Coordinates of C-alpha atoms and ligand atoms in Angstrom, one line a residue:
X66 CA -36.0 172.8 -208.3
X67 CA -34.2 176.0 -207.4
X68 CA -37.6 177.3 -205.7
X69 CA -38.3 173.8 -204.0
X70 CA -34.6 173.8 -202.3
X71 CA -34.9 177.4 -201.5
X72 CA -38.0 177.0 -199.0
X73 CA -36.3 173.9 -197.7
X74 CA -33.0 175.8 -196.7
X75 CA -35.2 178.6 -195.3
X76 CA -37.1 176.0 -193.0
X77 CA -40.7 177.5 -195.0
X78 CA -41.3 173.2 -195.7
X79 CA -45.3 174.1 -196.1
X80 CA -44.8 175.6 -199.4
X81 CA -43.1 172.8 -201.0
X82 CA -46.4 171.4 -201.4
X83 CA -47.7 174.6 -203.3
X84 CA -44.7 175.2 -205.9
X85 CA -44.8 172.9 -208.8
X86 CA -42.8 169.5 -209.4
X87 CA -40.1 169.7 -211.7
X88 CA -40.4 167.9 -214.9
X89 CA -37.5 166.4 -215.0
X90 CA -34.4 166.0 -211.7
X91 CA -30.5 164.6 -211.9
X92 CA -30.1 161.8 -211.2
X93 CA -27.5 158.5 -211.2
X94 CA -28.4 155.8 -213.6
X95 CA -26.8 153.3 -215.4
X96 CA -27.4 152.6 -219.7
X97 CA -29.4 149.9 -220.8
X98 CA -27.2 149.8 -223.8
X99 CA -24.1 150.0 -221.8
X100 CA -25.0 146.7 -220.0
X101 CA -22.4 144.8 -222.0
X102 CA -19.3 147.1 -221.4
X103 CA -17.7 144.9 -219.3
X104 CA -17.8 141.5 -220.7
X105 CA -15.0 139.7 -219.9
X106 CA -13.1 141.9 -217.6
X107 CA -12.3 140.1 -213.9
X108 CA -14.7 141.6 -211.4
X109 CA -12.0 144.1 -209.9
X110 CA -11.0 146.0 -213.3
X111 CA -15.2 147.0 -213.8
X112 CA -15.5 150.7 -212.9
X113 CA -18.0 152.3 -212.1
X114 CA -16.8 155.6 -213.2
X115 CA -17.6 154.4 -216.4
X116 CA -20.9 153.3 -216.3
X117 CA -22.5 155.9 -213.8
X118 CA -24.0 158.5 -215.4
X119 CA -25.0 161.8 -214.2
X120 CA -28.4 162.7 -216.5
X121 CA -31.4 164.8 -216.8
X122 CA -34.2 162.2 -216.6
X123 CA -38.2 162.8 -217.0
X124 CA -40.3 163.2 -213.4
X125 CA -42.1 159.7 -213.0
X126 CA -46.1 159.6 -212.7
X127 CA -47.2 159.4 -209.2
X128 CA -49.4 156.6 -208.5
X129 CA -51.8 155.7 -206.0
X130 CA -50.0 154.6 -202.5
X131 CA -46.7 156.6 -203.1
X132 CA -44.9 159.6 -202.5
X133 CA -42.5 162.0 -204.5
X134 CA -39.5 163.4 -202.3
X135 CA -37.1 165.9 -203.0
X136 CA -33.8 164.3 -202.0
X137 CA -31.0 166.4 -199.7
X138 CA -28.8 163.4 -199.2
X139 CA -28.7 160.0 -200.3
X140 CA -25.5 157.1 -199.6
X141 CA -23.7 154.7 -201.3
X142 CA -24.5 151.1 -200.8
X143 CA -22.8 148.1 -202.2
X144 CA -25.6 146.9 -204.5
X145 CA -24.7 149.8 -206.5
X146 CA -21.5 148.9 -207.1
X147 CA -23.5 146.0 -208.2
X148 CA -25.5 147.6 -210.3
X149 CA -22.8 149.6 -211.9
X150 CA -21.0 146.4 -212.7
X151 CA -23.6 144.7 -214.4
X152 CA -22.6 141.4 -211.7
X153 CA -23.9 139.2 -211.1
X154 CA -27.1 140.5 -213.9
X155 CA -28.1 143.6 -215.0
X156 CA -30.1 145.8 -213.0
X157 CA -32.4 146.0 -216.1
X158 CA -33.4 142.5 -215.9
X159 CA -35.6 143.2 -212.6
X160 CA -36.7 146.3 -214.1
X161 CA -37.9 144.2 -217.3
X162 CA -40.0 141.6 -214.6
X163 CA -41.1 144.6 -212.6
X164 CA -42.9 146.6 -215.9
X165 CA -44.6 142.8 -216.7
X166 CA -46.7 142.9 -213.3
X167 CA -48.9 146.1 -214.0
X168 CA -49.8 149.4 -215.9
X169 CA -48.2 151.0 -212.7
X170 CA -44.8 149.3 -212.3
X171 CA -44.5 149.5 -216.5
X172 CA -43.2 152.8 -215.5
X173 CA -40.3 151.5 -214.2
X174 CA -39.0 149.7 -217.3
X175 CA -37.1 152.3 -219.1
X176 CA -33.6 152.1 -221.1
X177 CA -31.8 154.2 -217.8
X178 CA -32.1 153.3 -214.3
X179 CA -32.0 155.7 -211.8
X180 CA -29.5 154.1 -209.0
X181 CA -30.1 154.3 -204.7
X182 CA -31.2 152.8 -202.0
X183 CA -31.0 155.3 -199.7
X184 CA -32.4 158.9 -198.8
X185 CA -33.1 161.9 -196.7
X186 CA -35.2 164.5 -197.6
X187 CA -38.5 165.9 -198.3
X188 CA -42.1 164.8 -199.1
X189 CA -43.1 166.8 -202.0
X190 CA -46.2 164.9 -203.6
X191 CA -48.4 162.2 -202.2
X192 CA -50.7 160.0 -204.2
X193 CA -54.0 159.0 -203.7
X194 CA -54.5 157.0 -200.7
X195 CA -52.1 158.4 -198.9
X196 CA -52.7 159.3 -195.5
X197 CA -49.6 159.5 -193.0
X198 CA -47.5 161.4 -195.0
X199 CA -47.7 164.8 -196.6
X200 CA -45.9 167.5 -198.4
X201 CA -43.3 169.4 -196.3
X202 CA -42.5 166.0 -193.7
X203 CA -39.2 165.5 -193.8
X204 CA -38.4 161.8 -193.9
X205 CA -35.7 159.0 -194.7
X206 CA -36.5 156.3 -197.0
X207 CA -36.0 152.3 -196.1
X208 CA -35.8 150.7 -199.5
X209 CA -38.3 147.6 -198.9
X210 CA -40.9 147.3 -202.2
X211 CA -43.6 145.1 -201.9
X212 CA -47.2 144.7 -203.7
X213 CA -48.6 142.2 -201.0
X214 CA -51.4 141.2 -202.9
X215 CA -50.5 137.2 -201.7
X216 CA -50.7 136.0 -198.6
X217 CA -47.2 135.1 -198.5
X218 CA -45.7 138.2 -197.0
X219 CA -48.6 139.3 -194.6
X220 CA -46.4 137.3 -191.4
X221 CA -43.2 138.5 -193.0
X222 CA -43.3 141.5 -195.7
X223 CA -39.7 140.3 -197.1
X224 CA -41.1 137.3 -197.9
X225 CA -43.7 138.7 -200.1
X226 CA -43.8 136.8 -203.4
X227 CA -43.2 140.8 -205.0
X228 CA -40.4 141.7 -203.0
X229 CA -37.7 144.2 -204.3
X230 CA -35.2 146.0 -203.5
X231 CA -36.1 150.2 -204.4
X232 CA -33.2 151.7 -206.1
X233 CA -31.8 148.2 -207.4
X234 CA -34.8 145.9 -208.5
X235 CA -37.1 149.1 -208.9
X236 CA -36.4 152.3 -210.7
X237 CA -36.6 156.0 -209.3
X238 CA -33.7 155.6 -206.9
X239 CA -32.3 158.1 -204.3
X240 CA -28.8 158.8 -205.4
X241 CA -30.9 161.8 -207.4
X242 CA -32.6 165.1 -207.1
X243 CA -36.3 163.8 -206.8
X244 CA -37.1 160.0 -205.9
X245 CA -40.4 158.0 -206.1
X246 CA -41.0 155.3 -203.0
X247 CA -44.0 153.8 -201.7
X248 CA -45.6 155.6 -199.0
X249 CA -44.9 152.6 -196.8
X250 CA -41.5 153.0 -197.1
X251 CA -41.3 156.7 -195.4
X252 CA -39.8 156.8 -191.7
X253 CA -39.6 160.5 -190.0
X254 CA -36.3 161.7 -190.3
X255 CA -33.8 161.8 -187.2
X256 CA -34.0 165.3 -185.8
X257 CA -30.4 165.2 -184.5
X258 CA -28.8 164.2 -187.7
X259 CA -27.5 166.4 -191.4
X260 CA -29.3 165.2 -193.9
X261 CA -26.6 163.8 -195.4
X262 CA -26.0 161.5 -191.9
X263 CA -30.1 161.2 -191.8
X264 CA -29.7 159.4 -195.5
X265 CA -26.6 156.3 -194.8
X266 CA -27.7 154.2 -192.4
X267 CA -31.1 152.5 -193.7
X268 CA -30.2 150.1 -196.0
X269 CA -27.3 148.6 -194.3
X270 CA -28.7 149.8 -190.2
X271 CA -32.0 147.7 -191.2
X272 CA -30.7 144.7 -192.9
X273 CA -27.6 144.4 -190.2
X274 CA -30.5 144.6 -187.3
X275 CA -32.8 141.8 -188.8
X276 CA -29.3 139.8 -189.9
X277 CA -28.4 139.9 -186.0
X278 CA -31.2 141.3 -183.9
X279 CA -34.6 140.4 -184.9
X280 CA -36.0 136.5 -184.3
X281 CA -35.6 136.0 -187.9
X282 CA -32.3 136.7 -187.8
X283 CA -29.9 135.1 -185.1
X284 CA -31.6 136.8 -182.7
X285 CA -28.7 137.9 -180.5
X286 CA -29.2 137.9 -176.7
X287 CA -26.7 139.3 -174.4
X288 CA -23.2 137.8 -173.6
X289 CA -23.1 136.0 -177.0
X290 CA -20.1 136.4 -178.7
X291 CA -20.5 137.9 -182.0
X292 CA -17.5 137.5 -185.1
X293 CA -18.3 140.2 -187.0
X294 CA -16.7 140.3 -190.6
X295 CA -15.5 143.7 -191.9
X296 CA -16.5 144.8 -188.3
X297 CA -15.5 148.9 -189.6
X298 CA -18.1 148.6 -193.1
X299 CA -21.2 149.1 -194.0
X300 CA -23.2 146.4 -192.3
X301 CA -20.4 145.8 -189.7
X302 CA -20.2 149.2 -188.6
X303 CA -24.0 148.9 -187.9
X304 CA -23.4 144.6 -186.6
X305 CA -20.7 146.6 -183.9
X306 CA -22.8 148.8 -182.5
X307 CA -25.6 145.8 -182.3
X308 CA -23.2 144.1 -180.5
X309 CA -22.7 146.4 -177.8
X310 CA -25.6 147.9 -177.4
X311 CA -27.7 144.3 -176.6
X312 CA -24.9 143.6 -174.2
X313 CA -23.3 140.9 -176.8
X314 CA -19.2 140.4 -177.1
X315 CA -18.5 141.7 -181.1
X316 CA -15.1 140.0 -182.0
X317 CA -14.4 142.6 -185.0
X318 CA -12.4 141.7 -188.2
X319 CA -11.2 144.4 -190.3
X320 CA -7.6 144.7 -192.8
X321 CA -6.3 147.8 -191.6
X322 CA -4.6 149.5 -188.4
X323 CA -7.5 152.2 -189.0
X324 CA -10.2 150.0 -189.5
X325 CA -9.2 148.6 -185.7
X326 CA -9.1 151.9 -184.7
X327 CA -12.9 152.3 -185.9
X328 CA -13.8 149.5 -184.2
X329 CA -12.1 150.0 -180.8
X330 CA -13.9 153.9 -181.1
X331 CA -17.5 152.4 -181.1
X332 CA -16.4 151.1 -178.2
X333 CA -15.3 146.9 -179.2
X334 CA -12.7 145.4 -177.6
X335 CA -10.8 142.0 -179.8
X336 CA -10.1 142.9 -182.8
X337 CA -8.6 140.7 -185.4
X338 CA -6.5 142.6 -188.3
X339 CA -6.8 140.0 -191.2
X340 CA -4.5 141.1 -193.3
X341 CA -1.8 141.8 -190.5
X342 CA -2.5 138.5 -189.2
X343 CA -2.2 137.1 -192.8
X344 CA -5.1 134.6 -193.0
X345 CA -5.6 132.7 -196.3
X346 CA -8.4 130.2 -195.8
X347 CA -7.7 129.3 -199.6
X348 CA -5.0 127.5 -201.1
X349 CA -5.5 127.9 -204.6
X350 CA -8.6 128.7 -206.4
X351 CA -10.5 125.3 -205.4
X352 CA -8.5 124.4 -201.9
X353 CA -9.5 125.6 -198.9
X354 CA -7.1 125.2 -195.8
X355 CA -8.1 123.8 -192.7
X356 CA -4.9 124.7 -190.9
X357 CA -5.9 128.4 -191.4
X358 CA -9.3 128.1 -190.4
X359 CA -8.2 126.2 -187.1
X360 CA -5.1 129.4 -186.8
X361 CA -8.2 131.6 -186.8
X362 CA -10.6 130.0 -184.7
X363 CA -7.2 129.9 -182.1
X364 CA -7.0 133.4 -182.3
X365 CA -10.6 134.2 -181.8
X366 CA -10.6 131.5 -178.6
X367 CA -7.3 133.8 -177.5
X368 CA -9.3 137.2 -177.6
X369 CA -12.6 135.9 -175.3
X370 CA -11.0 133.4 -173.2
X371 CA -11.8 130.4 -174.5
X372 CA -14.9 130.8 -176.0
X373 CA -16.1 130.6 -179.5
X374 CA -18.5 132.5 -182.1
X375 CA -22.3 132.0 -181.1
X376 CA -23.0 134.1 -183.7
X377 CA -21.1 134.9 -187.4
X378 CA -22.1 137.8 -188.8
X379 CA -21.5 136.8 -192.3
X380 CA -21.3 138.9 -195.8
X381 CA -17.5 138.2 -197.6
X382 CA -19.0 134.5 -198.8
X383 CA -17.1 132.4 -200.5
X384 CA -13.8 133.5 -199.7
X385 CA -14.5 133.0 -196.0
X386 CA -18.0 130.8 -195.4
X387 CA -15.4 127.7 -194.6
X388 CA -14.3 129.6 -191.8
X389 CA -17.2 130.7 -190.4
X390 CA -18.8 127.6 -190.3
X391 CA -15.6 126.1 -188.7
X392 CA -15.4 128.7 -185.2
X393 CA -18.9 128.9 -184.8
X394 CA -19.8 127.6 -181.5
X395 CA -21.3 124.1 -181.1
X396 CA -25.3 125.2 -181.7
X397 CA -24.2 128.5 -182.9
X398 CA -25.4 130.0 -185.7
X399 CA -24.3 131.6 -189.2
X400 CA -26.2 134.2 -190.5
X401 CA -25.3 135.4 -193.9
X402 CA -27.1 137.8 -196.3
X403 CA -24.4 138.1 -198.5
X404 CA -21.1 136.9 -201.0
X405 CA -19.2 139.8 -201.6
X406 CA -16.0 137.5 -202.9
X407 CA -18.4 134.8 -204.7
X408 CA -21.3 132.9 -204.2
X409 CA -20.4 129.0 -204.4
X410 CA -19.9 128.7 -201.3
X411 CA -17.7 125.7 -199.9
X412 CA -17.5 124.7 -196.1
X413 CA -17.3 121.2 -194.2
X414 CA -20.8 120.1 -193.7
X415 CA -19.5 117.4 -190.8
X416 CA -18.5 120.8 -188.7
X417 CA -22.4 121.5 -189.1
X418 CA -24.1 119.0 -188.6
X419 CA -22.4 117.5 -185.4
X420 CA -22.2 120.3 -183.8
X421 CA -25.6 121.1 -184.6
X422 CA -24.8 124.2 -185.8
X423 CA -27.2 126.2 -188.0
X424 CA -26.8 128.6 -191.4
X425 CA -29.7 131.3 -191.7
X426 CA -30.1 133.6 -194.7
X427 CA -31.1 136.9 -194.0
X428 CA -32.1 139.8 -196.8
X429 CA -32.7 143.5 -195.7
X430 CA -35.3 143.7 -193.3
X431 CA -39.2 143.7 -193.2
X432 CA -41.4 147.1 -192.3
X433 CA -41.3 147.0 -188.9
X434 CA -37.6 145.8 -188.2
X435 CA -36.4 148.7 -190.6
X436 CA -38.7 151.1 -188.1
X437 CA -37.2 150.0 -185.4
X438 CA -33.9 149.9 -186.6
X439 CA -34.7 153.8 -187.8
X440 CA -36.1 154.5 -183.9
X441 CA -32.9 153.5 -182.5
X442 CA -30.9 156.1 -184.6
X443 CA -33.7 158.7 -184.0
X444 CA -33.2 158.2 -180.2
X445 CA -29.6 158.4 -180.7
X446 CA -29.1 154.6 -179.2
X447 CA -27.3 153.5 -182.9
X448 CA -25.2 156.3 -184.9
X449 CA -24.4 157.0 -188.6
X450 CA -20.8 155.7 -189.9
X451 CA -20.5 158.7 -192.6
X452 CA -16.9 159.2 -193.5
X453 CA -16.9 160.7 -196.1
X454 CA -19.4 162.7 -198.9
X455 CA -19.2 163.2 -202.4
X456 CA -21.3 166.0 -204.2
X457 CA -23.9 163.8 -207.2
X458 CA -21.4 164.9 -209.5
X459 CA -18.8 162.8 -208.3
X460 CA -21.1 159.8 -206.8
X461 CA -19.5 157.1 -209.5
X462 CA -16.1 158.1 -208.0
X463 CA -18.0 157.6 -204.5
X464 CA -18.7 153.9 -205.6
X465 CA -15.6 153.7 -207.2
X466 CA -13.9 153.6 -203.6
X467 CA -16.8 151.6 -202.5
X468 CA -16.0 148.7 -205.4
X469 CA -12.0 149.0 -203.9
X470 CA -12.9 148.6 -200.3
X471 CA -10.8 152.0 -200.2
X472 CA -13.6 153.5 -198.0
X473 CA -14.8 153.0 -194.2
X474 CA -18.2 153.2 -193.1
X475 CA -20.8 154.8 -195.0
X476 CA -19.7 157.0 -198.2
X477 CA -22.3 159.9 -198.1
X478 CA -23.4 161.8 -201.1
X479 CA -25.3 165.2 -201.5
X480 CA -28.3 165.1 -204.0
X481 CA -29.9 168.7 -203.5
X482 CA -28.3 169.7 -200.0
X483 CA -25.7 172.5 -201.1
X484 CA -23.4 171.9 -198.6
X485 CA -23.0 169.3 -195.3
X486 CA -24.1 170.1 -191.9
X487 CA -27.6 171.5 -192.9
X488 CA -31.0 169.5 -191.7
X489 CA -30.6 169.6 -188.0
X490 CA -33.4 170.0 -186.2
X491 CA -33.0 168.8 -182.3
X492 CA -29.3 170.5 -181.7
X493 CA -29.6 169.2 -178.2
X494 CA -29.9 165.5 -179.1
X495 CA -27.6 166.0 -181.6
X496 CA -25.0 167.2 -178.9
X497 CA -25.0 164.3 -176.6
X498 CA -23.9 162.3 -179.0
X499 CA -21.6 164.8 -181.3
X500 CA -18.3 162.4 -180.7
X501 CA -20.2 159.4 -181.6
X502 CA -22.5 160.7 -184.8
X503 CA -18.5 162.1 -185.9
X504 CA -16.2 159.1 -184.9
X505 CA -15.8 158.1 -189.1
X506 CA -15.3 161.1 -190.0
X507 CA -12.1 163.1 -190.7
X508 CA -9.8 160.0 -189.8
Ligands
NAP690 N1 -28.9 141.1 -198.5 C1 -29.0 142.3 -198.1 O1 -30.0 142.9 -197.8 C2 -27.7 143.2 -198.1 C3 -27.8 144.4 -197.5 C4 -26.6 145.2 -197.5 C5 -25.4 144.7 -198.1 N2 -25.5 143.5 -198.7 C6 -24.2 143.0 -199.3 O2 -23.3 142.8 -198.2 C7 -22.0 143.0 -198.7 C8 -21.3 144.0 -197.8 O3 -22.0 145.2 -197.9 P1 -21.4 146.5 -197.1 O4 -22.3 147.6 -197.3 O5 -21.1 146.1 -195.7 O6 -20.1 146.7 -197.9 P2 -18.7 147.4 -197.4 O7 -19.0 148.7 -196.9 O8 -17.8 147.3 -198.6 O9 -18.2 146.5 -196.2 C9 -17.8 145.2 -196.4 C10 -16.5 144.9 -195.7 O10 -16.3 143.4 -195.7 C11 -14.9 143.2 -195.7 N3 -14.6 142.3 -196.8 C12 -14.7 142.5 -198.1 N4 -14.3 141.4 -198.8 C13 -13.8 140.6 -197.9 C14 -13.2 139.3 -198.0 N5 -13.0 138.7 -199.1 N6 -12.8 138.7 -196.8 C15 -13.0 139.3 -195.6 N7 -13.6 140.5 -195.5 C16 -14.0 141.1 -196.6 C17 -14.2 144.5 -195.9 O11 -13.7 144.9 -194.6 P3 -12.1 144.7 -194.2 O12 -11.4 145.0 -195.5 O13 -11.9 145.8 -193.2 O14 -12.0 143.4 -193.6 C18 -15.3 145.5 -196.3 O15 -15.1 146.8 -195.8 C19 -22.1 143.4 -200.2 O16 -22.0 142.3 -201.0 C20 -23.6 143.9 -200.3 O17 -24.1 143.8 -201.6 C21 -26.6 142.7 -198.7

């Protein structure tokens, strides 16, 4: 590994593909054994630092259509917390499924799984079959699996009847030293961006640009007004910058003075601070409050001048899917890929229907939206939310403050990179747009 990082760092990428692959990486994973460790806690006590292991795990076979990559940088994403929470299954329930469809995927079903959807790094190994890719690119990784051996994904790849997430429903993730994706899922790497800024936008970036952008999302057009829960997160820092750049009105909610702050330095304008503005859509555990949805929809009308949500951007679920549906416009649309807070949701289907509203549900994004969603942070159009890194030794405490909402953005985390800042390429893009790629960080 030592040799393979060395002619990274020294720019010499055309030997990686002559030095050998390690037999075994670092990586993140999470016990099969362990999966029970949290029975019977509440949600909020799980942590992650106590499941997430940092182990020495065997190099996975390469297989026909995929590619081995040695990984500078990878992110946190929330379906690690997941993960790492056993909630709302175990992780090792896909990767049981997954080993059932072939020789191939049995690989995947192993007593650890190594954790992350994300990456930035270098091709090291190609199978056979593949063509576009080859040791020495440097690439990020979209996290779209799919065997598309029906017809049911050939419109659509994320409706493919074999559709998985890679790093959660598969094994081999990123948040490790060496990862194994499908060929397919290989993008060229932003030249302008760190590695470590290269790795955190493609999970949430792609799934926030099909949520909102794309025609099977709600395709946003421009002067729609767009309410975009926890505006200054993952997929809301990524919904924001939608927003604005397709000419659309994002009305941002966040819980903090600093999470505003975020917002208003990607450039939005009404902000709604929820926790400053004290919002409690339920009254008890099974009592929602109409009064509270109508306070917020008030305050929204306030902010644009009378006009009302023709798009929500939804994620939080449960605790505020009642509201949403409420302040949409009449015809507007909710689009929700998510339940963060629980996922029986509750709302008042008369608010739908007469007002002809419509709910959509949207999960990452299909090949070509998670290119272009990639191109537009390539051309420096859309910019990483980073605000912080971890070294892998300290990733469980990275998803720790992930699990806590104590974070902003995207948490970064080096895999092999030794330090931040390396991986630049195209210093004069990257200049342009130095104050933008930087406004998360160091707040
Ligand atoms: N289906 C998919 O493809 C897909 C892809 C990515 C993520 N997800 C899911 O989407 C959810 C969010 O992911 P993320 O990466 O954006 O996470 P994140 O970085 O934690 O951001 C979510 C934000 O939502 C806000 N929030 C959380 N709980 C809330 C509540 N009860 N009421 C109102 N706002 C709340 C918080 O912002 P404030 O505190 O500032 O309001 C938080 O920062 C997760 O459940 C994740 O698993 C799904």
């Amino acid at each position: 590994m030592k040799q393979i990082l060395e002619a990274i760092l020294s720019g010499d990428n055309a030997a990686v593909g002559e030095l050998d692959v390690p037999e075994h990486y670092r990586g993140i994973t999470v016990h099969a054994d362990e999966a029970a460790m949290f029975d019977g806690l509440d949600s909020k006590e799980k942590d992650p630092r106590k499941s997430l292991h940092l182990d020495d795990v065997p190099t996975p076979e390469l297989g026909p259509g995929e590619a081995l990559v040695a990984v500078m940088a990878s992110a946190i994403n929330y379906n690690t917390v997941w993960t790492s929470i056993f909630e709302p299954v175990s992780t090792f329930s896909f990767l049981k499924r997954y080993g059932k469809l072939s020789p191939l995927t049995a690989r995947h079903d192993l007593p650890y799984h190594v954790v992350g959807s994300d990456l930035a790094g270098v091709v090291l190994r190609t199978g056979p079959g593949v063509n576009a890719w080859k040791p020495g690119d440097e690439v990020v990784a979209h996290c779209l699996s799919v065997e598309l051996e029906s017809p049911d994904g050939h419109n659509d790849t994320m409706l493919d009847s074999e559709q998985r997430i890679w790093g959660f429903e598969t094994n081999f993730g990123g948040l490790a030293e060496i990862a194994l994706v499908k060929s397919n899922q290989l993008m060229p790497k932003p030249a302008h961006l760190t590695w470590e800024e290269a790795a955190s936008p493609g999970l949430v970036n792609s799934t926030a640009y099909r949520q909102l952008v794309s025609a099977n999302g709600a395709n946003m057009k421009q002067g729609d007004v767009v309410l975009v829960w926890g505006a200054s997160g993952g997929l809301g820092s990524y919904a924001t910058q939608f927003a604005l750049n397709g000419g659309a009105i994002p009305v941002c909610v966040v819980s903090s003075p600093e999470k505003a702050e975020l917002c208003r330095a990607m450039g939005a304008e009404l902000i709604i601070d929820r926790t400053a503005e004290g919002y409690r859509f339920w009254k008890d555990e099974t009592t929602q409050d109409q009064k509270e949805w109508k306070r917020f929809g008030a305050r929204i009308r306030e902010l644009t001048g009378g006009d009302d949500p023709d798009i929500v951007f939804e994620h939080p679920g449960r605790e505020t899917f009642g509201a949403s549906v409420y302040v949409a416009r009449k015809g507007g649309t909710i689009v929700t890929c998510a339940s963060t807070s629980g996922f029986m949701h509750e709302y008042d289907n008369r608010y739908l229907w007469m007002n002809l509203k419509r709910i959509i549900g949207s999960h990452f994004a299909n090949y070509r939206e998670a290119w272009e969603a990639n191109r537009l942070i390539a051309k420096g159009m859309v910019h990483p939310t980073v605000s912080k890194v971890y070294p892998l030794e300290d990733t469980a405490q990275a998803a720790y403050d992930v699990h806590r909402n104590l974070h902003q953005g995207k948490v970064g985390v080096l895999t092999l990179a030794p330090t931040e800042g390396l991986g630049v390429r195209d210093p004069a893009l990257r200049e342009q747009h130095l104050a933008a790629i930087n406004r998360f960080r160091n707040r």
